[in-house]
Short mmCIF file of N, CA and C in Angstrom, two decimals:
data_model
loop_
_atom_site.label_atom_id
_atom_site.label_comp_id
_atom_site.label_asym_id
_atom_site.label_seq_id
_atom_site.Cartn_x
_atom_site.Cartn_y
_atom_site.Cartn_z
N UNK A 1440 -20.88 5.12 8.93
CA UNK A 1440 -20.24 4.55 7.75
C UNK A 1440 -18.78 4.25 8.04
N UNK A 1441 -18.26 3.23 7.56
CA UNK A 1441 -17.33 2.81 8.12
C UNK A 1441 -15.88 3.18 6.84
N UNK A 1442 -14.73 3.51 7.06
CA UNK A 1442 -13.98 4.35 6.35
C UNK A 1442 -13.42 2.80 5.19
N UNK A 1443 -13.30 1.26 6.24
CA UNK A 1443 -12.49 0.50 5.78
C UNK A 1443 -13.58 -0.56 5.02
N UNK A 1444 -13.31 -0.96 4.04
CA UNK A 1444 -13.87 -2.56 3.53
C UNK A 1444 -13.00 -3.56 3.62
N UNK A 1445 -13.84 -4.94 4.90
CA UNK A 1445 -12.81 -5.94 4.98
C UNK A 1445 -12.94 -6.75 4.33
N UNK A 1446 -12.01 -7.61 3.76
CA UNK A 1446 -12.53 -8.72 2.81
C UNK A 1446 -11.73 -9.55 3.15
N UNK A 1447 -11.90 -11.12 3.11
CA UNK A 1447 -11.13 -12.40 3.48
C UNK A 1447 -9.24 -12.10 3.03
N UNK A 1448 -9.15 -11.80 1.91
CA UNK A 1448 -8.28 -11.80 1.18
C UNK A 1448 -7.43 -10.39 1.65
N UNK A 1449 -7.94 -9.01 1.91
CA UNK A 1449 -7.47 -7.95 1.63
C UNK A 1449 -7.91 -7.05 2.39
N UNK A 1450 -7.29 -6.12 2.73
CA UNK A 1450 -8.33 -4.45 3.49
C UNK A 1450 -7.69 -3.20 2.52
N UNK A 1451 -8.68 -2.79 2.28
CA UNK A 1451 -8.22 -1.50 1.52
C UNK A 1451 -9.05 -0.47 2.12
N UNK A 1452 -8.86 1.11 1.72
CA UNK A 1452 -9.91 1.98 2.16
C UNK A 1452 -10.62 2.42 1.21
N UNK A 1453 -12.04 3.06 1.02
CA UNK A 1453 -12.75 3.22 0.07
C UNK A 1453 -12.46 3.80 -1.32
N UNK A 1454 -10.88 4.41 -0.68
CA UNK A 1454 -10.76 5.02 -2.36
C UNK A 1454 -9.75 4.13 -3.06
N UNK A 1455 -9.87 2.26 -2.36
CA UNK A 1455 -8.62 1.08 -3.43
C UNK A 1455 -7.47 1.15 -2.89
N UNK A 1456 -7.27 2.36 -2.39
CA UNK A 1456 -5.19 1.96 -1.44
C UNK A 1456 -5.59 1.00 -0.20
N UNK A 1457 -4.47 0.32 -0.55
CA UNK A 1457 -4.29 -0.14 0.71
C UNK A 1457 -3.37 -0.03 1.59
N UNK A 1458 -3.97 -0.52 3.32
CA UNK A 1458 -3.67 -0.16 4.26
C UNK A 1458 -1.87 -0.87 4.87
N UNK A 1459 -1.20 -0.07 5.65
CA UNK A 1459 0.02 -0.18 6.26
C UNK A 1459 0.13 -1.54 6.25
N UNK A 1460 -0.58 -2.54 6.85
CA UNK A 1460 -0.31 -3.85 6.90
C UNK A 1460 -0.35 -4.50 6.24
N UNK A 1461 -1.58 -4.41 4.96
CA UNK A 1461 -1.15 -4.86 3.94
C UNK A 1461 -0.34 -5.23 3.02
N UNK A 1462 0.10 -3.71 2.44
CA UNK A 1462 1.53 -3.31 2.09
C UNK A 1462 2.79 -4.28 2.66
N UNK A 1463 2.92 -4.18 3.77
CA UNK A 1463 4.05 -4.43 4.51
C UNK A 1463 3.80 -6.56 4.62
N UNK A 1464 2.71 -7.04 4.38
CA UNK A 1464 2.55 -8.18 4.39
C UNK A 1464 2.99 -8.63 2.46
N UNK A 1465 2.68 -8.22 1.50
CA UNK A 1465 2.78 -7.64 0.68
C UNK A 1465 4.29 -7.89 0.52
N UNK A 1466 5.23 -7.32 0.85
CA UNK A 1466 6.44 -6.77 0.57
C UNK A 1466 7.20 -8.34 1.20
N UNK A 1467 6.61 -8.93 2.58
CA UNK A 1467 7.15 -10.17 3.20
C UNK A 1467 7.26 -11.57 2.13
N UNK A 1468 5.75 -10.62 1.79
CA UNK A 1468 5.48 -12.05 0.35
C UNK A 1468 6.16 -12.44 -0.80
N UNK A 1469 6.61 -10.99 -1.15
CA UNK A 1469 7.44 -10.97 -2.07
C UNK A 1469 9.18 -11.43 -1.71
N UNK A 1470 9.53 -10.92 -0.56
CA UNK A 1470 10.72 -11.69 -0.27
C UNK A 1470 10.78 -12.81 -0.27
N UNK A 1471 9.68 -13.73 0.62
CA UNK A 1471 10.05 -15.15 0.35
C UNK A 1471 9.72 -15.79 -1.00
N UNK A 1472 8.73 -15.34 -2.27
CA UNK A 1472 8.97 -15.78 -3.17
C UNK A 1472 10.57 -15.65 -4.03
N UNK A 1473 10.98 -14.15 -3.56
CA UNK A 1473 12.38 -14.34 -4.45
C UNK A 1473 13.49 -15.05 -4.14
N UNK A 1474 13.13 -15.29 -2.42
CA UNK A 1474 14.00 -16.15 -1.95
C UNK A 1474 14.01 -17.49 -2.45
N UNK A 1475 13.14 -17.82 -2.80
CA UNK A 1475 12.46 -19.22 -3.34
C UNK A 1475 12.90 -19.79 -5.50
N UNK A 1476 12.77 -18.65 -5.26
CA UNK A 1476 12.97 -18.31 -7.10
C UNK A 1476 14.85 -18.11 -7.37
N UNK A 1477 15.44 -17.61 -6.36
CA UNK A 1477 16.41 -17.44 -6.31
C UNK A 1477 17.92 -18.41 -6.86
N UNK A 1478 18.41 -17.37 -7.88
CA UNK A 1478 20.02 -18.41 -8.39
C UNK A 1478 20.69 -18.28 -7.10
N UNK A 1479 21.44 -19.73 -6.77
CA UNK A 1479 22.02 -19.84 -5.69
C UNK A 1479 23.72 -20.52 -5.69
N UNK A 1480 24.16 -20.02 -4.78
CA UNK A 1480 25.70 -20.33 -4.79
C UNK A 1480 25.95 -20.59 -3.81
N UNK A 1481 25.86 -22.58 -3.99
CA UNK A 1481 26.15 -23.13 -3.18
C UNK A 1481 27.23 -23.40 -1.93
N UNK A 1482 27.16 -23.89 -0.85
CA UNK A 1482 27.99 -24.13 0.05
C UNK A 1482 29.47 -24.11 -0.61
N UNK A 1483 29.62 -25.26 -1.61
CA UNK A 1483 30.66 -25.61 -1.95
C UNK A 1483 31.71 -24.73 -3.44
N UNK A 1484 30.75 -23.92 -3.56
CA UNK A 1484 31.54 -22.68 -4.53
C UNK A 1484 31.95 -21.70 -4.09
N UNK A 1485 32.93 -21.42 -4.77
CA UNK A 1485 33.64 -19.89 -4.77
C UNK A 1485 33.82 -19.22 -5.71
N UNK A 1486 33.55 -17.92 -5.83
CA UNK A 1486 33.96 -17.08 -7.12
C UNK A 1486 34.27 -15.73 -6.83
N UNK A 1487 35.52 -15.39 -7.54
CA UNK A 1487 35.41 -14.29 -7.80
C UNK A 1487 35.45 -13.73 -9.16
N UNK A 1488 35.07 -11.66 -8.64
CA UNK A 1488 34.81 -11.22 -10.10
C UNK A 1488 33.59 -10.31 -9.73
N UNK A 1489 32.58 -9.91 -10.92
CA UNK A 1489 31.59 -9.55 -10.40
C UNK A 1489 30.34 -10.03 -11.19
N UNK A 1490 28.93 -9.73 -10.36
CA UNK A 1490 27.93 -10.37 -10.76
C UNK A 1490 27.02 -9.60 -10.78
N UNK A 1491 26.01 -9.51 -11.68
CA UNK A 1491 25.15 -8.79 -12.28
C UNK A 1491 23.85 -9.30 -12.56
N UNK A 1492 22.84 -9.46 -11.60
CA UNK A 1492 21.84 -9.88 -11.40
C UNK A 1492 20.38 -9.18 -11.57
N UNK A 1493 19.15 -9.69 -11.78
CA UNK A 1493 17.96 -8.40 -11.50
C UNK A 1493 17.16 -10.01 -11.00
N UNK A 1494 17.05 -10.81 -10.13
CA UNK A 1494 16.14 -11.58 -9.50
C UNK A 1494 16.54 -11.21 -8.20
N UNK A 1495 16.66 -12.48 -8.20
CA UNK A 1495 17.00 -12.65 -6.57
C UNK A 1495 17.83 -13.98 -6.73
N UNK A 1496 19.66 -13.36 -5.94
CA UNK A 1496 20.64 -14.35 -5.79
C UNK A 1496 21.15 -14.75 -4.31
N UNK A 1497 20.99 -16.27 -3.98
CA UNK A 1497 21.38 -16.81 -2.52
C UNK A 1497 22.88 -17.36 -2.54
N UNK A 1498 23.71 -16.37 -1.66
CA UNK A 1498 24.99 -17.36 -1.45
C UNK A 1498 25.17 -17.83 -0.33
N UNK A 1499 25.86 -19.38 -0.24
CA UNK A 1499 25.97 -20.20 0.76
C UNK A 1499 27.35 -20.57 0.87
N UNK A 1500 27.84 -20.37 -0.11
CA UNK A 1500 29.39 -20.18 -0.63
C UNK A 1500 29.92 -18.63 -0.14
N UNK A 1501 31.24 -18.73 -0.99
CA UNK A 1501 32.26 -17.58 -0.78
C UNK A 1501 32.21 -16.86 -2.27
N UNK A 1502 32.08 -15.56 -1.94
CA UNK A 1502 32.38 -14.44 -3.07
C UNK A 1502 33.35 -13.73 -2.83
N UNK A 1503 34.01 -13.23 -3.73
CA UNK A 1503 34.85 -12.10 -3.82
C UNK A 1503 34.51 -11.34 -4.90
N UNK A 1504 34.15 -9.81 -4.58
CA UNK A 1504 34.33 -8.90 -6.08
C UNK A 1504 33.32 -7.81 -5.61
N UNK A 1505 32.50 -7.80 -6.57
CA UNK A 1505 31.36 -6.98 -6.43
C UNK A 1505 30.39 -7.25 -7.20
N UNK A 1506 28.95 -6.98 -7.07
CA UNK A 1506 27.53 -7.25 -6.96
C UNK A 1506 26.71 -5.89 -6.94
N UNK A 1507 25.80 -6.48 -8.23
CA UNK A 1507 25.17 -5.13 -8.96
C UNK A 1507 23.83 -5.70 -9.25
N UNK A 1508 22.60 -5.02 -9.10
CA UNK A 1508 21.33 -5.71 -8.99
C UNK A 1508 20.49 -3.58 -9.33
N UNK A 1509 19.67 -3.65 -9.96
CA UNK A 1509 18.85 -2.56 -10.01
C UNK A 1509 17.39 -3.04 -8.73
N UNK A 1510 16.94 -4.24 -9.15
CA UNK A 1510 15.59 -4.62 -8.72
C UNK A 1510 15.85 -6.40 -7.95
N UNK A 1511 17.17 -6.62 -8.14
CA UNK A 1511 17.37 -7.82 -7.43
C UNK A 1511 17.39 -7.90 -6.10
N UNK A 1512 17.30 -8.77 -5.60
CA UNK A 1512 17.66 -9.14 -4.29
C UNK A 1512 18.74 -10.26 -3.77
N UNK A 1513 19.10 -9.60 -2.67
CA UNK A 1513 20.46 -10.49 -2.05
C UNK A 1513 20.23 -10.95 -0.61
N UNK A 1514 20.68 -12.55 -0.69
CA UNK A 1514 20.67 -13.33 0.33
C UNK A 1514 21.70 -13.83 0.85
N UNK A 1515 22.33 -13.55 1.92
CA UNK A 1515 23.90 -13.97 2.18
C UNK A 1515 23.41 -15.38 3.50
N UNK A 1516 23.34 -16.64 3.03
CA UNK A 1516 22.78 -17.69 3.74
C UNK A 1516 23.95 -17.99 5.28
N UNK A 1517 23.42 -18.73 5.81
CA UNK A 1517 24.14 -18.97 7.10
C UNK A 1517 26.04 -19.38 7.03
N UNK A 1518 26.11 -19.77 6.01
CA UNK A 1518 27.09 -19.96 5.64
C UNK A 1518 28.02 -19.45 4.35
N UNK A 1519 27.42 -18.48 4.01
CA UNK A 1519 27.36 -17.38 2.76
C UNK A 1519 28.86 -16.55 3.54
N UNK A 1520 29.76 -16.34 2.58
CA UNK A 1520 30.74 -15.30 2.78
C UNK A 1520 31.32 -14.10 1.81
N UNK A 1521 30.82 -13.11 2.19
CA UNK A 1521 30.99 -12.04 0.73
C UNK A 1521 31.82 -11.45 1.04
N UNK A 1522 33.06 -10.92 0.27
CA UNK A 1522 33.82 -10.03 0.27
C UNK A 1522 33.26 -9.15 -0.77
N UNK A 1523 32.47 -7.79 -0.86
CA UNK A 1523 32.62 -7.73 -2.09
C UNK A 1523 31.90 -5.81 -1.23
N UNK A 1524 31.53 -5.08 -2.73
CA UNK A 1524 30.86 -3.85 -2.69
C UNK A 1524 29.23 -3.96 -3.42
N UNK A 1525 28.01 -3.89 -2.68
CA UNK A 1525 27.03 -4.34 -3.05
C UNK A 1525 25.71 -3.19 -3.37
N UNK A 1526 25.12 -3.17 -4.55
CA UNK A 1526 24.43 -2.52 -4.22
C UNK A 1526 22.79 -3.13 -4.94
N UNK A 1527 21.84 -3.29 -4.29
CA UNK A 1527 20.71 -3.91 -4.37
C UNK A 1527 19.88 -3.05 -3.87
N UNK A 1528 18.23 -4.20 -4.24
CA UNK A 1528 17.12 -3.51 -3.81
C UNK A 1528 16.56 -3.63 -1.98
N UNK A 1529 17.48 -4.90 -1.85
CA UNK A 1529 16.92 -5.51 -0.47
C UNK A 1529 18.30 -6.52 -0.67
N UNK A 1530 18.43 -6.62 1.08
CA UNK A 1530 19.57 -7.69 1.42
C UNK A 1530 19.11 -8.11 2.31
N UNK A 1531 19.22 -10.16 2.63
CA UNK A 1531 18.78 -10.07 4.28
C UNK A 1531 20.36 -10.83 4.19
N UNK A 1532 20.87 -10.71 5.54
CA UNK A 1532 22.48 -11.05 5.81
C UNK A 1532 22.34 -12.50 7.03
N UNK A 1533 22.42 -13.37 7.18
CA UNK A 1533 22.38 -14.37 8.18
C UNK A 1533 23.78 -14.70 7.90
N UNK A 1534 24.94 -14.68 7.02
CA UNK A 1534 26.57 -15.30 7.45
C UNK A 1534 27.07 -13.76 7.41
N UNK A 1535 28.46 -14.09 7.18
CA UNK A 1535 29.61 -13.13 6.62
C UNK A 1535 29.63 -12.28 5.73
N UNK A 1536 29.61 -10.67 5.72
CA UNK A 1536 29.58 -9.88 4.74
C UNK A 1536 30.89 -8.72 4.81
N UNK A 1537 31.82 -8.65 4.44
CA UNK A 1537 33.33 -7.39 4.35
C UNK A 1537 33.29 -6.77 2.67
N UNK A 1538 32.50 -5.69 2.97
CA UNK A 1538 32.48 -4.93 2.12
C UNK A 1538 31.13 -3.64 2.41
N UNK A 1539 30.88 -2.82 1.92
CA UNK A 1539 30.04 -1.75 1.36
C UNK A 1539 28.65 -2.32 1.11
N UNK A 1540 27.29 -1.95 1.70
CA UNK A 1540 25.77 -1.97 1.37
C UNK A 1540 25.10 -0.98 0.58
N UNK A 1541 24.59 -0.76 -0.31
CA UNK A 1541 23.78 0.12 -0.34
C UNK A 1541 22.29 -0.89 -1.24
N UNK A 1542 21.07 -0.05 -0.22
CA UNK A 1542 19.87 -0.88 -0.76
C UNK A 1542 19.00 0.07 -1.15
N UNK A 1543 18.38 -0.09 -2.41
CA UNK A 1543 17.31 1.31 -2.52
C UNK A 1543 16.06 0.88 -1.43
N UNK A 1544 15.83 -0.37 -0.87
CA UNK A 1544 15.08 -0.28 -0.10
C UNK A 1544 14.84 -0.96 1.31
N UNK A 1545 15.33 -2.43 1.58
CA UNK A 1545 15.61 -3.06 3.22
C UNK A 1545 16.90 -3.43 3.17
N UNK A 1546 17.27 -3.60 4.02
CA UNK A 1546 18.60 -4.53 4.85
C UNK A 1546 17.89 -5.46 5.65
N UNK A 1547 17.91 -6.30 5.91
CA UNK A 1547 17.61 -7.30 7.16
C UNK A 1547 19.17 -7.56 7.41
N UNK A 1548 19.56 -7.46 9.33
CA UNK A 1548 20.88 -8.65 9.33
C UNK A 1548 20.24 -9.22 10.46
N UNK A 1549 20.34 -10.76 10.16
CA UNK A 1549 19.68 -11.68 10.80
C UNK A 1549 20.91 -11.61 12.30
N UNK A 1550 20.05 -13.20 13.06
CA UNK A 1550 20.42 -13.34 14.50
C UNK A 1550 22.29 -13.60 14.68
N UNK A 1551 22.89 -14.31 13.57
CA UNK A 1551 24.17 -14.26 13.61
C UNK A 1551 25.23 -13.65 12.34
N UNK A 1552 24.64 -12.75 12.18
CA UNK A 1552 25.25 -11.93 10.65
C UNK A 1552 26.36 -10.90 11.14
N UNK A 1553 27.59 -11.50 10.56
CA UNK A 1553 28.71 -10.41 10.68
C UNK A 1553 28.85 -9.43 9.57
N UNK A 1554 28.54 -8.22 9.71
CA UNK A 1554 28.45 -7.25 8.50
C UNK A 1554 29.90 -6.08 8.96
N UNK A 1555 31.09 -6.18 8.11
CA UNK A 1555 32.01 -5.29 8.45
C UNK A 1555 32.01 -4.43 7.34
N UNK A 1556 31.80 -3.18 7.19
CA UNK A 1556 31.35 -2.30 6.14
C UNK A 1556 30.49 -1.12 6.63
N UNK A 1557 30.29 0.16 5.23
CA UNK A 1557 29.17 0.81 5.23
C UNK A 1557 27.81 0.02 4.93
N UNK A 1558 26.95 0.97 5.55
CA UNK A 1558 25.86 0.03 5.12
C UNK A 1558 24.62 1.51 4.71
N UNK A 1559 24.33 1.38 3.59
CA UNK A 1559 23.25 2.81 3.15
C UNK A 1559 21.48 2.06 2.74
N UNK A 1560 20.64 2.14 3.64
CA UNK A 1560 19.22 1.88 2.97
C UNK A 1560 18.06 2.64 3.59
N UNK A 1561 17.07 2.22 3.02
CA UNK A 1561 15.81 2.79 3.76
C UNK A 1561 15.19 2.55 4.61
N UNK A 1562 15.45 1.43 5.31
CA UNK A 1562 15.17 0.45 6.09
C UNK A 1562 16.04 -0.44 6.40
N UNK A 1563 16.33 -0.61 7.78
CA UNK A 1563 17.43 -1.35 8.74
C UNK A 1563 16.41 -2.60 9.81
N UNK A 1564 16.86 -3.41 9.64
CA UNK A 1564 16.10 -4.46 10.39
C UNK A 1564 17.52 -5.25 11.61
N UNK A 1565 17.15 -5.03 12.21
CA UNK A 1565 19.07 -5.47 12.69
C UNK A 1565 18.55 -6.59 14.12
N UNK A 1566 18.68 -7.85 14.04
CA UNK A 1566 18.19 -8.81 15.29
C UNK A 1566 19.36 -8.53 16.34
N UNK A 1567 19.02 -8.63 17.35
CA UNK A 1567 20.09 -9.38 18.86
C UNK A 1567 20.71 -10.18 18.11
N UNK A 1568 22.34 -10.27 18.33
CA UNK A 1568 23.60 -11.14 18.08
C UNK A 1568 23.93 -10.49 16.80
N UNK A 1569 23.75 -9.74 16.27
CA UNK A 1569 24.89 -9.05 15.07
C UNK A 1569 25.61 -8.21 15.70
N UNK A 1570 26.97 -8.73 14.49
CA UNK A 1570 28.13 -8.08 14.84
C UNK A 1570 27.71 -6.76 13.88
N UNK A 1571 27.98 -5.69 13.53
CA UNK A 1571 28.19 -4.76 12.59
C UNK A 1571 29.27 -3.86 12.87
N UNK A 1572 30.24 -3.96 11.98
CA UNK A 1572 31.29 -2.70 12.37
C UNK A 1572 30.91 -1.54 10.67
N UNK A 1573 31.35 -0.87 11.43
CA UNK A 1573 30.65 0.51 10.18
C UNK A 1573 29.99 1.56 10.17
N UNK A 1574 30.09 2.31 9.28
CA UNK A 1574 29.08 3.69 9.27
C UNK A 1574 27.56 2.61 8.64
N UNK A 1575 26.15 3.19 9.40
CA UNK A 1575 25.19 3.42 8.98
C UNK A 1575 24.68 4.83 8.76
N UNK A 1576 23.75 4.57 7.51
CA UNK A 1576 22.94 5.76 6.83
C UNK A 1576 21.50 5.23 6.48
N UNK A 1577 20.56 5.69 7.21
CA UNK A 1577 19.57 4.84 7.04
C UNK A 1577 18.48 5.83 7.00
N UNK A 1578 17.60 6.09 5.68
CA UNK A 1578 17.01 7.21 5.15
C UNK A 1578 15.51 6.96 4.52
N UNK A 1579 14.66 7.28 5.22
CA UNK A 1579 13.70 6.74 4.89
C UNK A 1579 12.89 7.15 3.16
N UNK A 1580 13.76 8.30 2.69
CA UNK A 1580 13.42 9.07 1.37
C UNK A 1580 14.02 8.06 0.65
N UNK A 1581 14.65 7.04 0.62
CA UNK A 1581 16.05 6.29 0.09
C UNK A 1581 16.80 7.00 -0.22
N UNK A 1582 17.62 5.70 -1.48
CA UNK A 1582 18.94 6.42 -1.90
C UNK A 1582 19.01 5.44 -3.47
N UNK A 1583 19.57 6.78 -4.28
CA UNK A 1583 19.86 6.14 -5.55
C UNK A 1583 21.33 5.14 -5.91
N UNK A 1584 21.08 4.17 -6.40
CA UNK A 1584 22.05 3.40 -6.44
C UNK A 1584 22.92 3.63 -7.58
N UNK A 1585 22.66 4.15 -8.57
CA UNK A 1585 22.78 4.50 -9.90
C UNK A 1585 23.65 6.16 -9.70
N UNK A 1586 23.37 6.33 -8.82
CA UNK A 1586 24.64 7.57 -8.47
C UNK A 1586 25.99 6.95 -7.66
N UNK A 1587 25.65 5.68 -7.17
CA UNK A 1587 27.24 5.30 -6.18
C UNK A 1587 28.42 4.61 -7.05
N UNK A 1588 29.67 5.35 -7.00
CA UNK A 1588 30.85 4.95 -7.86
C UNK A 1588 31.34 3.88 -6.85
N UNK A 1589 30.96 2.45 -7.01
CA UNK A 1589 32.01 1.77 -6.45
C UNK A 1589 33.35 1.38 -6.99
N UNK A 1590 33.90 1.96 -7.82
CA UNK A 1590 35.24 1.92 -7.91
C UNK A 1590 35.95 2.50 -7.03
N UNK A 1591 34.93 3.66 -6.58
CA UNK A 1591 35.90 5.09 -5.67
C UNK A 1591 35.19 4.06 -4.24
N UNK A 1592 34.22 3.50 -4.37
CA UNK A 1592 34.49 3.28 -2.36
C UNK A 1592 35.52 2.32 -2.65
N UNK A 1593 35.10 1.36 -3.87
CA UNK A 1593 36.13 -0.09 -3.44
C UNK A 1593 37.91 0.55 -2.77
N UNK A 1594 38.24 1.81 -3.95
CA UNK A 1594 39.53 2.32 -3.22
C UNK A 1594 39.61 2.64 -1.73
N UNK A 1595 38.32 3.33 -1.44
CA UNK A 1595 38.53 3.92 -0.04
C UNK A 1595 38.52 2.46 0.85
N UNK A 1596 37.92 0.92 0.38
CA UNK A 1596 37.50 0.09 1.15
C UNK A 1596 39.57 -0.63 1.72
N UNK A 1597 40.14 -0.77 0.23
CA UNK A 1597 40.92 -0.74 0.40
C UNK A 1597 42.56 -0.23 1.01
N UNK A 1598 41.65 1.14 1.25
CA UNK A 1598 42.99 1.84 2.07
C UNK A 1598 42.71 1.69 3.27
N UNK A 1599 42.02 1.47 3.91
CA UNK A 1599 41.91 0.54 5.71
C UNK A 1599 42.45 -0.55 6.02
N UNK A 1600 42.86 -0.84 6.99
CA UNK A 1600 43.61 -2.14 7.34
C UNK A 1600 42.52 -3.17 7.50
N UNK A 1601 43.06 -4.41 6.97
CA UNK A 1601 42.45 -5.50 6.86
C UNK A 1601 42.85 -6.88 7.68
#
């Protein structure tokens, strides 16, 4: 008797969970739909201040401030530049990021992503050609976002030379 049922669509095991790859195909799927669904800030904008999101937001532009998401997701595009203190569910980084990470659940930093900052998640995906300067904390239990005072890192971000 065989433990798995395969089906065109799906593999699960006899008692309905499904298996590691699934899941994890699953989770890919969902990134590129939010990437897709995603409010975006274009090449040619800048803002500062802060922003308060629960989708999924793409910048291609320049930010300054800080960025607050419970269940959102963040996309810093090839030409994306953040100054800011961030805390989300998932980030993938392909431009410029100077500030603070924390993700309750991935980081991706793509093939040319400069990330100067802490960076706190459950998952670190990091390609050949990133720069990263910073403390990592990378915890597979996660981490609550809803406990981090970024007022108190933004101070500590600010007493380092820039």
């Amino acid at each position: 008797m065989s433990l798995f049922r395969k089906s065109a669509n799906e593999t699960k095991t006899n008692d309905g969970s499904k298996d590691v790859s699934e899941i994890k195909r699953e989770i890919r799927k969902e990134s590129k739909m939010a990437e897709e669904k995603a409010a975006t800030l274009t090449q040619d904008v800048e803002i500062k201040g802060t922003i308060k999101f629960s989708n999924a937001m793409k910048i291609d532009g320049k930010f300054e401030g800080e960025m607050l998401t419970e269940e959102g997701e963040l996309f810093i595009g090839k030409t994306g530049s953040v100054k800011a203190n961030v805390k989300v569910k998932n980030a993938v980084i392909e431009g410029r990021m100077d500030g603070n990470v924390t993700a309750t659940e991935k980081v991706e930093l793509k093939e040319k992503a400069h990330l100067v900052g802490d960076l706190k998640a459950r998952i670190l995906v990091i390609e050949e050609g990133v720069v990263f300067v910073g403390n990592c904390n990378v915890n597979p239990d996660g981490f609550k976002t809803e406990n981090t005072n970024f007022k108190e890192w933004k101070k500590e971000t600010k007493k380092g030379p820039e």
